[in-house]
Each structure stands twice: as C-alpha cells, then as structure tokens.
C-alpha cells in the first residue's frame, strides 16, 4: 500500500451546529412550548419537562419525587395503566417518566403518523394521573430494593457523601432516603407532592422530529385547560468550597473509590465553555492527562473520568477513579500533580487542538443523534437561562479557546485548598497512604 | 437486531426480593413462554409488535448519527451480497403470522436449551475455589 493511501486526508475545520428553526410559544395558562421540525426519519419526540424534582423535597421526603414519578405511570382518571401502555405501543412508542434533581420529565418518541394522538395521551398522563393507592406498596417495595442495591455499591456511597458535603442543608445534598422514611410515604403524600409541584406554569413542552399534522393545535387542545399554578420557587444552593477529606470504611475492599471536586462557574458564565475544554483536556476524555497518567502509564485504574455536573444555575467539577487499594495514595498524588501542572503551565497548542476537535465533533454528533437529543440540549439551554445562540456558537467558542485560557481557568477554578475529597476503601490499608491529604 | 447472521442469545435478567424464590420467577416466565408455544397469539398483538419494530428500526437507522444505517447496509453487503435488503425489512415484518410465532417459540424457547445464572449475595463459596493469597 502506498504511503498516500495509509495517511488519512486532513479533515476540514469543524463546522458550527445549526439548530433548525424552532417555534416557541406559550399557552394562556403559562405553559411554554417549543416545536422543532428536525430530521427525515418519521418519528417525533414529545417531552414535557416540569420544574419539579428532588429540589422540592423536604429532609424527610427524599425520593418522594421518584415515588410520584413511579405512581404517575399507573394510569389516569380515564385510562388504566395497561391502556396507556397499549395505546403508546400502538403508536410505536412508550411514555417514560423520570425525576431528577430539578426536573421531572414525561415524554416519549412515537411514529410521526401518530403525533397528535401521542400528544393527547402524554397530556392525559401529565395532567390527570390517577395516583392509585393500591399500587403504592409494590412501587415502594421496588424503590426499597433499588435503595439497597445502590447502597451496596461503593461508587454510590462515594457519590452520596460527595453531594452531602458539597450541598449541606440543601435537597441536592440528600442522595438517599432512610428506608424507614421511604416505607412511610403515603398516597396522600404523593398526591400532595403532585398537586403542589405539577402545573402549567412549571412546565415546558418540547416536540422535535418529523412533524406531521397540526401539533400546535393538538398541544392547545390537550394542555390549554391545565391549571396554571405558580412557578417553581427559587431555592439557590451554595456549594461548599472547603477542603475536606471524607473516608468511608469498606473493610477488605480491593479497590478505593475516589471522588475529588469543587464548585466551578455556572453554565451562564462566559468561562463555562472554557471550563468544559479544560475538563476534557485534564480528565474528561479518553485522551486526557489524568487518564493517560493513572490508566495508560501507571495502570492504577481502569475507568478514571472527570466531568462537570450541573444543577440549576450552578456547576461543579469532579474527578472520579476506582483504584487498586495499594495505590490509593499514589493515585491521589498523580491526580493533584496533573491539576497543579495545568495550573502552572499552558498546554501545547497541539494537545489543545486535539481536544477541541474532539469536543466540537461530539457536540455535533450528540445533537444529531436523535430528536430527543435535541430536546435535551434545548432544555439545558432554557433551564440554565442561556440564549439559544449557545448551541450555534458552541463550536466556535470551543475552537477559540487558547492554551493560556486553559491555564488561567485551571488556576482560577481548580483550587486544591477548596476541594472535597471522598475515599471509599479499606481504612486499615489506606489510612497511612491518604494521611497527607488530611489537612492542608 | 438485524445486523447478524447466526444464532444469538435471547436473555432476560432481573433483581428480585429475597422473599421470592428463583423457582417462582422461572415459573412465571415459563407460563408466558408456554402460552406462546401452545396458543396462537392475537393478530392485534402482532400488529402492535410490527408497529414497535418499525419504530425501533427507524431508531436503529439513525443510531450514532447515521452509523446504524451504514452498519446494516454493510452487514447485508457482507452476508447477502445485497445491501438493498435494508429496504425490504419492513415488508418482512408484515409476513409474520400467529402460526409462525408459535413455531418459532416451540423451536427456540425450549427449557432444555436454557441456562439459568443466579447470583446470591452472602451465599457460601464452593469449597473447590483456591484460597486467597495472603498479602
């Protein structure tokens, strides 16, 4: 084979992502609606995102939002659960309900021929759920099982301690309920949670995909009559920026699970995209420095990764790694070595260029994978109060980041003396190794 | 699910409460399979399944930014020397009859062909395992 054939051609510079024209409007009851015609495959994604979730739980109500989401799947005032599932299946889809920290999403993807009927079915599930008492014990048992599975996993225990430390006295900091609390939730608790937190003013409906028929009319007919209610209250969180080392003893553990992180600039900050590039170079991509160091070169761990997590109007950076017990201390040393190195010297233009190409590429891919992915991006932009141009200018902004930007972002935000460190592992074997991180 | 040529594994997996015996779960699964093997399914169930398969096929085609379609065409080119088979998949779905579903279930969903794996937390290790090396 000639060398010419062995060398792939140079790719052109990354192109921006163009969001197709979106129709945005509000219903008289305050519900916001966005319709985006997108793609050629005859499917349409419909998703109602309600500003209701863990953030609306009091200290004794952890996972009540999840129980509410589970009970919402159990039929409406006019359709038993089995009928909802059957009708959705006849439209080539299903209705899924997921609750998270800030939002509950009720949505699904159906064949475009059934777009209008799917909107009507989804509206029924969203606005008139039956929340039947006789299904509660089974769903509670499911959640209790899920809780015991989660609590048997060291990664989940580390995560629980990490968010608990970062968000003390805020619902974001409460990962798991006490089993006894979960057992005690009643149908009336669920119904009260639904009444208080689900209404038109808190909801944004997104439709994306190949649009057939007058879906705007379908939305107005199916959702125009829902009670307006009041918008979600503001409950700002002030994540901890205090250095601490948290150890959870797991006698006999072969691995230690590490989480190291701290709050960073919110998505609305001009620094946010630079932070994403910095994160990707430091630990967030397979080609990143921390991954090359502790996985490829030293073999301490298989799956280290860093990421920027977001909640409403805030963000935090976190590096995670499950490392062999005997190298718990050395792994921490290497992670902090890489953080310090990036804070002290800019990366080479070549290293940065590779990361920029990667981030631009996956951004476009992520957006074009499915109509539901478009909805995810639009929801992120809307929920964080960003301008829609965030999506069309993202690639350019990523490509504009300079090596000195990366250094200065790392220096500004990745301050070791403000980091929370969580280690789940065999205390007897790791105490000496992690002692240097006790205080700083 | 259409990019292979040869036998595949059909699997179901679940977590269950400690108060339920594995045998009860297997028996519930057997009941459902047995009814597929013995009784012809309703045409309406087949119609609904075809709708779901169409929907799922469209998802496959768009998977990974279009690689799903390239993957299917590559497989049909490789196995059948006919990448245009991708266009006839939908019409193949429509040829499935209640009789064919029964015959397929009888042929493949036999419990003599089945492997059941159980993981029981806290169960004693078999004595034949080698002892752990002391560190």
Coordinates of C-alpha atoms in Angstrom, one line a residue:
Chain A
X1 CA 0.0 0.0 0.0
X2 CA 1.4 3.4 -0.9
X3 CA 2.0 5.9 1.9
X4 CA -0.6 8.1 0.3
X5 CA -3.3 5.6 1.0
X6 CA -2.1 5.0 4.5
X7 CA -2.4 8.6 5.6
X8 CA -6.0 9.8 6.0
X9 CA -6.7 13.2 4.5
X10 CA -6.7 16.2 6.8
X11 CA -10.2 16.9 8.0
X12 CA -11.7 20.4 7.3
X13 CA -12.2 22.7 10.3
X14 CA -15.2 21.8 12.5
X15 CA -18.5 23.4 11.3
X16 CA -21.0 25.0 13.6
X17 CA -24.1 23.2 14.6
X18 CA -27.2 24.9 13.2
X19 CA -30.3 24.5 15.2
X20 CA -33.3 24.1 12.9
X21 CA -35.9 27.0 13.2
X22 CA -37.8 26.4 16.4
X23 CA -41.4 27.7 17.0
X24 CA -41.6 28.9 20.6
X25 CA -44.9 30.0 22.1
X26 CA -46.8 30.0 25.4
X27 CA -50.3 28.8 26.2
X28 CA -52.6 31.2 28.1
X29 CA -52.1 29.1 31.2
X30 CA -48.3 29.9 31.1
X31 CA -47.0 26.6 29.7
X32 CA -44.1 27.2 27.4
X33 CA -44.0 25.1 24.2
X34 CA -41.2 24.6 21.6
X35 CA -41.6 22.7 18.4
X36 CA -38.6 21.9 16.3
X37 CA -39.0 20.2 12.9
X38 CA -35.9 18.0 12.6
X39 CA -34.7 15.1 10.5
X40 CA -36.3 12.9 7.9
X41 CA -37.0 9.7 9.9
X42 CA -40.7 9.5 10.6
X43 CA -40.5 9.7 14.4
X44 CA -41.4 12.5 16.8
X45 CA -40.2 13.1 20.3
X46 CA -42.6 14.8 22.8
X47 CA -41.3 15.7 26.2
X48 CA -42.9 17.7 29.0
X49 CA -40.2 19.0 31.4
X50 CA -41.7 20.0 34.7
X51 CA -39.7 22.1 37.2
X52 CA -40.4 19.5 40.0
X53 CA -37.9 17.1 41.5
X54 CA -35.7 16.3 44.4
X55 CA -35.3 20.1 45.0
X56 CA -38.9 20.2 46.1
X57 CA -38.4 17.5 48.8
X58 CA -38.0 18.3 52.5
X59 CA -35.5 16.5 54.6
X60 CA -38.0 13.7 55.4
X61 CA -39.2 13.3 51.8
X62 CA -36.1 12.1 50.0
X63 CA -37.2 10.1 46.8
X64 CA -40.8 11.2 47.2
X65 CA -40.4 12.8 43.7
X66 CA -39.3 9.4 42.4
X67 CA -42.2 7.7 44.0
X68 CA -44.5 10.3 42.5
X69 CA -43.0 9.7 39.0
X70 CA -43.4 5.9 39.5
X71 CA -47.1 6.3 40.6
X72 CA -47.8 8.6 37.6
X73 CA -47.1 5.6 35.4
X74 CA -50.1 3.8 36.9
X75 CA -52.9 5.1 34.9
X76 CA -55.0 8.2 34.5
X77 CA -58.6 9.1 35.5
X78 CA -59.8 7.8 32.2
X79 CA -57.2 5.2 31.2
X80 CA -55.9 2.3 33.3
X81 CA -52.1 1.9 33.2
X82 CA -52.4 -1.1 30.8
X83 CA -54.4 1.0 28.4
X84 CA -51.8 3.9 28.5
X85 CA -49.1 1.3 27.7
X86 CA -51.1 -0.3 24.9
X87 CA -52.1 3.0 23.2
X88 CA -48.5 4.2 23.3
X89 CA -47.3 0.9 21.9
X90 CA -49.8 1.2 19.1
X91 CA -48.2 4.5 18.2
X92 CA -44.7 2.9 18.2
X93 CA -43.6 4.4 21.5
X94 CA -43.9 4.4 25.2
X95 CA -44.3 7.1 27.8
X96 CA -41.4 7.4 30.2
X97 CA -41.4 9.4 33.4
X98 CA -38.1 10.3 35.1
X99 CA -37.4 12.5 38.0
X100 CA -34.1 14.2 38.7
X101 CA -32.7 16.9 40.9
X102 CA -34.5 19.9 39.4
X103 CA -37.0 18.4 36.9
X104 CA -39.4 15.6 36.2
X105 CA -39.7 14.7 32.5
X106 CA -42.7 13.0 31.0
X107 CA -42.1 12.0 27.4
X108 CA -41.6 9.5 24.7
X109 CA -40.8 9.0 21.0
X110 CA -43.6 7.8 18.6
X111 CA -44.1 7.3 14.9
X112 CA -44.8 10.6 13.3
X113 CA -48.2 9.4 11.9
X114 CA -49.5 9.3 15.5
X115 CA -48.0 12.7 16.6
X116 CA -51.3 14.3 17.6
X117 CA -52.7 11.2 19.4
X118 CA -49.3 10.9 21.2
X119 CA -49.5 14.5 22.5
X120 CA -53.1 13.8 23.7
X121 CA -52.0 10.6 25.5
X122 CA -49.0 12.3 27.1
X123 CA -51.1 15.2 28.2
X124 CA -53.5 12.8 29.9
X125 CA -50.7 11.1 31.9
X126 CA -49.2 14.5 32.8
X127 CA -52.3 16.4 33.9
X128 CA -54.7 13.8 35.2
X129 CA -52.8 10.9 36.7
X130 CA -54.8 8.6 38.9
X131 CA -52.0 8.1 41.5
X132 CA -53.8 4.9 42.8
X133 CA -53.4 3.9 46.4
X134 CA -53.4 0.1 45.6
X135 CA -50.2 0.3 43.5
X136 CA -48.2 2.2 46.2
X137 CA -46.9 -0.8 48.3
X138 CA -45.5 -2.5 45.2
X139 CA -43.8 0.7 44.0
X140 CA -42.4 1.4 47.4
X141 CA -41.0 -2.2 47.6
X142 CA -39.4 -1.5 44.2
X143 CA -37.7 1.7 45.5
X144 CA -36.6 0.0 48.7
X145 CA -35.0 -2.8 46.6
X146 CA -33.3 -0.1 44.4
X147 CA -32.1 1.7 47.6
X148 CA -30.5 -1.5 49.0
X149 CA -28.8 -2.2 45.6
X150 CA -27.5 1.3 45.4
X151 CA -26.2 1.3 49.0
X152 CA -24.3 -1.9 48.3
X153 CA -22.2 -0.1 45.6
X154 CA -19.2 1.8 46.7
X155 CA -19.5 4.3 43.8
X156 CA -23.0 5.3 45.1
X157 CA -21.7 5.6 48.7
X158 CA -18.9 7.9 47.5
X159 CA -21.4 10.0 45.5
X160 CA -23.8 10.2 48.4
X161 CA -21.0 11.6 50.7
X162 CA -19.7 13.9 47.9
X163 CA -23.0 15.6 47.3
X164 CA -23.8 15.6 51.0
X165 CA -20.6 17.5 51.6
X166 CA -20.9 19.9 48.7
X167 CA -24.6 20.7 49.4
X168 CA -25.2 20.6 53.2
X169 CA -28.7 21.7 54.2
X170 CA -29.9 21.6 50.6
X171 CA -32.0 19.0 48.8
X172 CA -29.2 18.5 46.3
X173 CA -27.2 17.0 49.1
X174 CA -29.6 14.3 50.0
X175 CA -28.9 11.3 47.7
X176 CA -30.7 8.5 49.6
X177 CA -33.7 8.4 51.9
X178 CA -33.7 6.4 55.2
X179 CA -35.5 3.2 54.4
X180 CA -38.0 3.8 57.2
X181 CA -38.9 7.2 55.7
X182 CA -39.4 5.6 52.3
X183 CA -41.6 3.0 53.8
X184 CA -43.8 5.6 55.5
X185 CA -44.7 7.7 52.4
X186 CA -48.5 7.6 51.8
X187 CA -50.6 8.0 48.7
X188 CA -51.7 11.3 50.2
X189 CA -48.0 12.4 50.4
X190 CA -47.6 11.6 46.7
X191 CA -50.8 13.4 45.8
X192 CA -49.9 16.5 47.8
X193 CA -46.4 16.5 46.2
X194 CA -48.1 16.3 42.7
X195 CA -50.6 19.0 43.4
X196 CA -48.0 21.4 44.8
X197 CA -45.4 20.9 42.1
X198 CA -47.0 19.9 38.8
X199 CA -48.7 22.7 36.9
X200 CA -48.6 24.6 33.6
X201 CA -46.5 27.4 34.9
X202 CA -43.7 25.0 35.8
X203 CA -43.8 23.1 32.5
X204 CA -42.0 23.4 29.2
X205 CA -43.2 21.1 26.4
X206 CA -40.8 20.2 23.7
X207 CA -41.6 18.5 20.4
X208 CA -38.9 17.6 17.9
X209 CA -38.6 15.3 14.9
X210 CA -40.5 14.9 11.7
X211 CA -43.7 16.8 12.3
X212 CA -46.9 15.5 10.7
X213 CA -50.3 17.3 11.3
X214 CA -51.0 20.4 13.3
X215 CA -49.2 19.6 16.5
X216 CA -49.6 23.2 17.8
X217 CA -53.3 22.7 17.7
X218 CA -53.0 19.3 19.4
X219 CA -51.0 20.9 22.2
X220 CA -53.5 23.7 22.7
X221 CA -56.4 21.3 22.8
X222 CA -54.8 18.8 25.1
X223 CA -52.9 21.1 27.5
X224 CA -54.6 24.5 27.3
X225 CA -57.0 23.6 30.1
X226 CA -54.4 22.6 32.7
X227 CA -54.3 24.7 35.8
X228 CA -51.7 27.5 35.7
X229 CA -50.4 27.2 39.3
X230 CA -47.4 29.1 40.5
X231 CA -43.9 29.0 39.1
X232 CA -41.2 27.0 40.9
X233 CA -39.8 28.8 43.9
X234 CA -36.1 29.8 43.9
X235 CA -34.0 27.7 46.2
X236 CA -30.4 28.7 45.5
X237 CA -27.7 26.3 46.7
X238 CA -24.3 27.5 47.9
X239 CA -22.0 24.6 47.4
X240 CA -19.1 24.1 49.9
X241 CA -15.7 25.4 48.9
X242 CA -13.9 24.0 51.9
X243 CA -11.0 21.4 51.8
X244 CA -12.0 18.2 53.4
X245 CA -11.1 14.5 53.3
X246 CA -14.0 12.1 53.8
X247 CA -13.3 8.5 54.4
X248 CA -15.9 5.7 54.3
X249 CA -14.5 2.4 55.6
X250 CA -15.1 -0.6 53.5
X251 CA -13.1 -3.4 55.2
X252 CA -11.5 -5.8 52.8
X253 CA -12.1 -3.6 49.7
X254 CA -9.8 -4.5 46.8
X255 CA -10.3 -1.0 45.3
X256 CA -10.7 2.5 46.7
X257 CA -13.3 4.7 45.1
X258 CA -12.1 8.3 44.8
X259 CA -14.1 11.5 44.2
X260 CA -12.4 14.9 44.1
X261 CA -14.2 18.0 43.2
X262 CA -15.4 21.5 43.9
X263 CA -17.9 24.1 42.6
X264 CA -17.0 26.0 39.4
X265 CA -18.6 28.7 37.3
X266 CA -22.3 28.2 36.3
X267 CA -23.3 27.5 32.7
X268 CA -24.3 31.1 32.3
X269 CA -20.7 32.3 32.9
X270 CA -18.6 33.2 30.0
X271 CA -16.0 30.9 31.5
X272 CA -18.2 27.8 31.2
X273 CA -17.3 26.6 27.8
X274 CA -13.6 27.2 28.6
X275 CA -14.2 25.0 31.7
X276 CA -15.6 22.3 29.5
X277 CA -12.5 22.3 27.3
X278 CA -10.2 22.4 30.3
X279 CA -12.1 19.5 31.9
X280 CA -11.8 17.5 28.7
X281 CA -8.1 18.0 28.5
X282 CA -7.5 17.3 32.2
X283 CA -9.6 14.3 32.9
X284 CA -12.9 14.3 30.9
X285 CA -11.9 12.5 27.7
X286 CA -10.1 9.3 26.9
X287 CA -7.1 11.3 25.6
X288 CA -7.0 13.4 28.8
X289 CA -3.9 13.8 31.0
X290 CA -5.2 12.1 34.2
X291 CA -6.5 9.1 32.1
X292 CA -3.2 8.8 30.3
X293 CA -1.3 9.1 33.6
X294 CA -3.1 6.8 36.0
X295 CA -4.7 4.4 33.5
X296 CA -2.4 4.1 30.5
X297 CA 1.0 4.7 32.1
X298 CA 0.7 3.5 35.7
X299 CA -2.2 1.1 35.5
X300 CA -3.7 2.2 38.8
X301 CA -7.3 2.2 37.5
X302 CA -9.4 1.2 34.5
X303 CA -12.0 3.9 34.3
X304 CA -10.9 7.3 35.7
X305 CA -13.0 10.2 34.4
X306 CA -13.7 13.8 35.3
X307 CA -16.8 15.8 34.4
X308 CA -18.7 19.0 35.1
X309 CA -22.0 18.3 36.8
X310 CA -24.8 20.9 36.7
X311 CA -27.7 21.8 38.8
X312 CA -30.0 24.8 38.3
X313 CA -27.7 27.9 37.9
X314 CA -24.6 26.1 39.2
X315 CA -21.9 23.7 38.2
X316 CA -19.2 21.6 39.9
X317 CA -16.1 19.8 38.6
X318 CA -15.4 16.3 39.8
X319 CA -12.8 13.6 39.1
X320 CA -13.6 10.0 39.9
X321 CA -11.5 6.9 39.8
X322 CA -11.7 3.4 41.2
X323 CA -8.2 2.5 42.0
X324 CA -6.4 -0.6 43.4
X325 CA -6.2 -0.3 47.2
X326 CA -2.4 -0.4 47.4
X327 CA -2.1 2.7 45.1
X328 CA -4.8 4.8 46.7
X329 CA -2.2 7.4 47.9
X330 CA -0.2 7.4 44.7
X331 CA -3.4 7.9 42.6
X332 CA -4.3 11.0 44.6
X333 CA -0.7 12.2 44.2
X334 CA -0.9 11.8 40.4
X335 CA -4.3 13.5 40.1
X336 CA -3.1 16.5 42.1
X337 CA 0.1 16.5 40.2
X338 CA -1.8 16.8 36.9
X339 CA -4.1 19.6 38.4
X340 CA -1.1 21.5 39.6
X341 CA 0.8 21.1 36.2
X342 CA -2.2 22.5 34.3
X343 CA -2.5 25.4 36.7
X344 CA 1.2 26.2 36.3
X345 CA 1.8 25.9 32.6
X346 CA -0.4 26.2 29.5
X347 CA -0.8 23.0 27.4
X348 CA 0.8 22.9 23.9
X349 CA -1.3 24.2 21.0
X350 CA -1.2 20.7 19.5
X351 CA -2.6 19.0 22.6
X352 CA -5.3 21.6 22.9
X353 CA -6.2 21.3 19.2
X354 CA -6.9 17.5 19.6
X355 CA -9.2 18.2 22.5
X356 CA -11.0 21.0 20.6
X357 CA -11.6 18.8 17.6
X358 CA -12.9 16.0 19.8
X359 CA -15.3 18.3 21.7
X360 CA -16.6 20.0 18.6
X361 CA -17.2 16.7 16.9
X362 CA -19.1 15.0 19.8
X363 CA -21.1 18.2 20.3
X364 CA -22.5 18.0 16.8
X365 CA -22.9 14.2 17.0
X366 CA -24.7 14.4 20.3
X367 CA -27.1 16.9 18.8
X368 CA -27.8 15.0 15.6
X369 CA -28.2 11.5 17.1
X370 CA -32.0 11.8 17.7
X371 CA -34.8 14.3 18.1
X372 CA -34.8 13.5 21.8
X373 CA -31.1 14.6 22.0
X374 CA -32.1 18.0 20.5
X375 CA -34.7 18.3 23.3
X376 CA -32.0 17.6 25.9
X377 CA -29.8 20.4 24.5
X378 CA -32.7 22.8 24.3
X379 CA -33.8 22.0 27.8
X380 CA -30.3 22.6 29.1
X381 CA -30.1 26.0 27.5
X382 CA -33.6 27.0 28.6
X383 CA -33.3 25.7 32.2
X384 CA -29.9 27.4 32.7
X385 CA -31.3 30.7 31.3
X386 CA -28.9 30.7 28.3
X387 CA -29.6 32.2 24.9
X388 CA -30.4 29.7 22.2
X389 CA -27.3 31.0 20.3
X390 CA -25.4 29.0 22.9
X391 CA -25.9 26.0 20.6
X392 CA -25.0 27.7 17.3
X393 CA -21.9 29.4 18.8
X394 CA -20.7 26.5 20.9
X395 CA -18.2 25.0 18.3
X396 CA -16.7 28.5 17.5
X397 CA -16.3 29.2 21.2
X398 CA -14.6 25.8 21.8
X399 CA -12.2 26.5 18.9
X400 CA -11.4 30.0 20.1
X401 CA -10.1 28.8 23.5
X402 CA -6.3 29.4 23.8
X403 CA -3.6 27.5 25.7
X404 CA -3.3 30.4 28.2
X405 CA -7.1 30.4 28.7
X406 CA -6.8 26.8 29.8
X407 CA -4.1 27.5 32.3
X408 CA -5.9 30.6 33.7
X409 CA -9.2 28.7 34.0
X410 CA -7.5 25.8 35.9
X411 CA -5.7 28.3 38.1
X412 CA -8.9 30.2 38.9
X413 CA -11.2 27.3 39.4
X414 CA -9.3 24.1 40.3
X415 CA -8.0 25.3 43.7
X416 CA -6.9 22.3 45.7
X417 CA -7.5 24.0 49.1
X418 CA -11.2 24.2 48.2
X419 CA -11.7 20.6 47.2
X420 CA -13.8 17.9 48.7
X421 CA -12.0 14.5 48.6
X422 CA -14.1 11.4 49.2
X423 CA -12.4 8.0 49.6
X424 CA -14.4 4.7 50.0
X425 CA -12.0 1.9 50.9
X426 CA -10.3 -0.3 53.4
X427 CA -9.4 2.2 56.1
X428 CA -6.8 -0.1 57.7
X429 CA -4.9 -0.3 54.4
X430 CA -5.3 3.2 53.2
X431 CA -5.1 5.4 56.3
X432 CA -1.3 6.0 56.0
X433 CA -1.5 6.5 52.3
X434 CA -4.0 9.2 52.4
X435 CA -2.8 10.9 55.6
X436 CA -1.0 13.7 53.7
X437 CA -4.4 14.8 52.4
X438 CA -6.0 15.1 55.9
X439 CA -5.5 18.9 56.2
X440 CA -3.9 21.5 54.0
Chain B
X1 CA -31.2 -6.6 16.0
X2 CA -30.9 -7.1 12.2
X3 CA -27.1 -7.0 11.8
X4 CA -26.2 -10.6 12.4
X5 CA -26.3 -13.9 10.6
X6 CA -26.4 -16.8 13.0
X7 CA -27.7 -17.9 16.4
X8 CA -27.9 -15.2 19.1
X9 CA -28.5 -15.3 22.8
X10 CA -32.0 -14.4 24.0
X11 CA -31.7 -13.2 27.6
X12 CA -33.8 -11.8 30.4
X13 CA -32.4 -10.6 33.7
X14 CA -33.7 -9.2 36.9
X15 CA -33.1 -8.5 40.5
X16 CA -35.6 -10.0 42.9
X17 CA -36.5 -9.7 46.5
X18 CA -35.0 -12.2 49.0
X19 CA -38.6 -13.3 49.9
X20 CA -39.2 -14.6 46.4
X21 CA -37.8 -18.0 45.3
X22 CA -36.0 -18.1 41.9
X23 CA -38.3 -21.0 41.1
X24 CA -41.3 -18.8 41.4
X25 CA -39.8 -16.3 38.9
X26 CA -38.9 -19.1 36.5
X27 CA -42.3 -20.5 36.7
X28 CA -43.9 -17.1 35.9
X29 CA -41.6 -16.8 32.9
X30 CA -42.4 -20.3 31.8
X31 CA -46.2 -19.5 31.9
X32 CA -45.7 -16.7 29.4
X33 CA -43.5 -18.7 27.2
X34 CA -45.7 -21.8 27.3
X35 CA -48.7 -19.7 26.2
X36 CA -46.7 -18.5 23.2
X37 CA -45.8 -22.1 22.3
X38 CA -49.3 -23.6 22.7
X39 CA -51.8 -20.9 21.8
X40 CA -51.8 -18.8 18.6
X41 CA -51.3 -15.1 19.6
X42 CA -53.9 -12.5 18.6
X43 CA -53.4 -10.7 15.3
X44 CA -53.8 -7.4 17.2
X45 CA -50.7 -8.3 19.3
X46 CA -48.8 -9.0 16.1
X47 CA -49.9 -5.7 14.6
X48 CA -48.8 -3.9 17.7
X49 CA -45.4 -5.7 17.6
X50 CA -44.9 -4.7 14.0
X51 CA -45.6 -1.0 14.9
X52 CA -43.0 -1.3 17.7
X53 CA -40.5 -3.0 15.3
X54 CA -40.9 -0.3 12.7
X55 CA -40.4 2.4 15.3
X56 CA -37.3 0.6 16.6
X57 CA -35.9 0.0 13.1
X58 CA -36.1 3.8 12.5
X59 CA -34.2 4.3 15.7
X60 CA -31.6 1.8 14.6
X61 CA -31.1 3.6 11.2
X62 CA -30.4 6.9 12.9
X63 CA -28.2 5.4 15.7
X64 CA -24.8 7.1 16.2
X65 CA -25.5 9.9 13.7
X66 CA -26.4 7.6 10.9
X67 CA -23.8 4.8 11.5
X68 CA -26.8 2.5 12.2
X69 CA -27.8 2.6 8.6
X70 CA -24.2 2.2 7.4
X71 CA -23.8 -0.8 9.7
X72 CA -26.9 -2.5 8.4
X73 CA -26.0 -1.9 4.8
X74 CA -22.5 -3.2 5.4
X75 CA -23.9 -6.4 7.1
X76 CA -26.2 -7.1 4.2
X77 CA -23.4 -6.5 1.7
X78 CA -21.2 -8.9 3.7
X79 CA -23.7 -11.7 4.5
X80 CA -26.1 -11.5 1.5
X81 CA -24.2 -9.5 -1.1
X82 CA -27.3 -7.4 -1.2
X83 CA -27.1 -4.1 0.7
X84 CA -30.6 -3.1 -0.6
X85 CA -32.1 -5.7 1.8
X86 CA -32.3 -2.7 4.1
X87 CA -35.3 -1.6 2.1
X88 CA -37.3 -4.8 2.4
X89 CA -37.1 -5.2 6.2
X90 CA -40.4 -3.5 6.8
X91 CA -42.2 -5.7 4.4
X92 CA -40.7 -8.8 6.0
X93 CA -42.2 -7.8 9.4
X94 CA -45.6 -7.9 7.8
X95 CA -45.2 -11.5 6.8
X96 CA -45.1 -12.7 10.4
X97 CA -48.2 -14.8 11.3
X98 CA -49.6 -16.2 14.6
X99 CA -48.6 -19.6 13.4
X100 CA -45.0 -18.5 12.7
X101 CA -44.7 -17.0 16.2
X102 CA -45.9 -20.3 17.7
X103 CA -43.5 -22.4 15.6
X104 CA -40.6 -20.1 16.4
X105 CA -41.3 -20.2 20.2
X106 CA -41.5 -24.0 20.0
X107 CA -38.2 -24.3 18.2
X108 CA -36.1 -21.8 20.2
X109 CA -37.7 -21.2 23.6
X110 CA -37.2 -24.7 24.9
X111 CA -36.2 -25.0 28.6
X112 CA -33.8 -27.8 27.7
X113 CA -31.7 -25.2 25.8
X114 CA -31.8 -22.8 28.7
X115 CA -29.0 -21.6 31.1
X116 CA -30.0 -20.0 34.3
X117 CA -27.4 -18.0 36.3
X118 CA -28.1 -17.0 39.9
X119 CA -26.0 -14.6 42.0
X120 CA -26.9 -14.9 45.6
X121 CA -25.3 -12.3 47.9
X122 CA -23.9 -13.9 51.1
X123 CA -24.0 -17.4 49.7
X124 CA -21.1 -19.6 50.8
X125 CA -18.3 -20.0 48.3
X126 CA -17.9 -23.5 46.9
X127 CA -15.0 -25.3 48.7
X128 CA -13.2 -26.1 45.5
X129 CA -12.2 -22.4 45.0
X130 CA -8.5 -21.8 45.6
X131 CA -7.7 -20.0 48.8
X132 CA -6.8 -16.3 48.6
X133 CA -3.1 -15.4 48.8
X134 CA -2.3 -13.6 52.0
X135 CA -0.9 -10.1 51.3

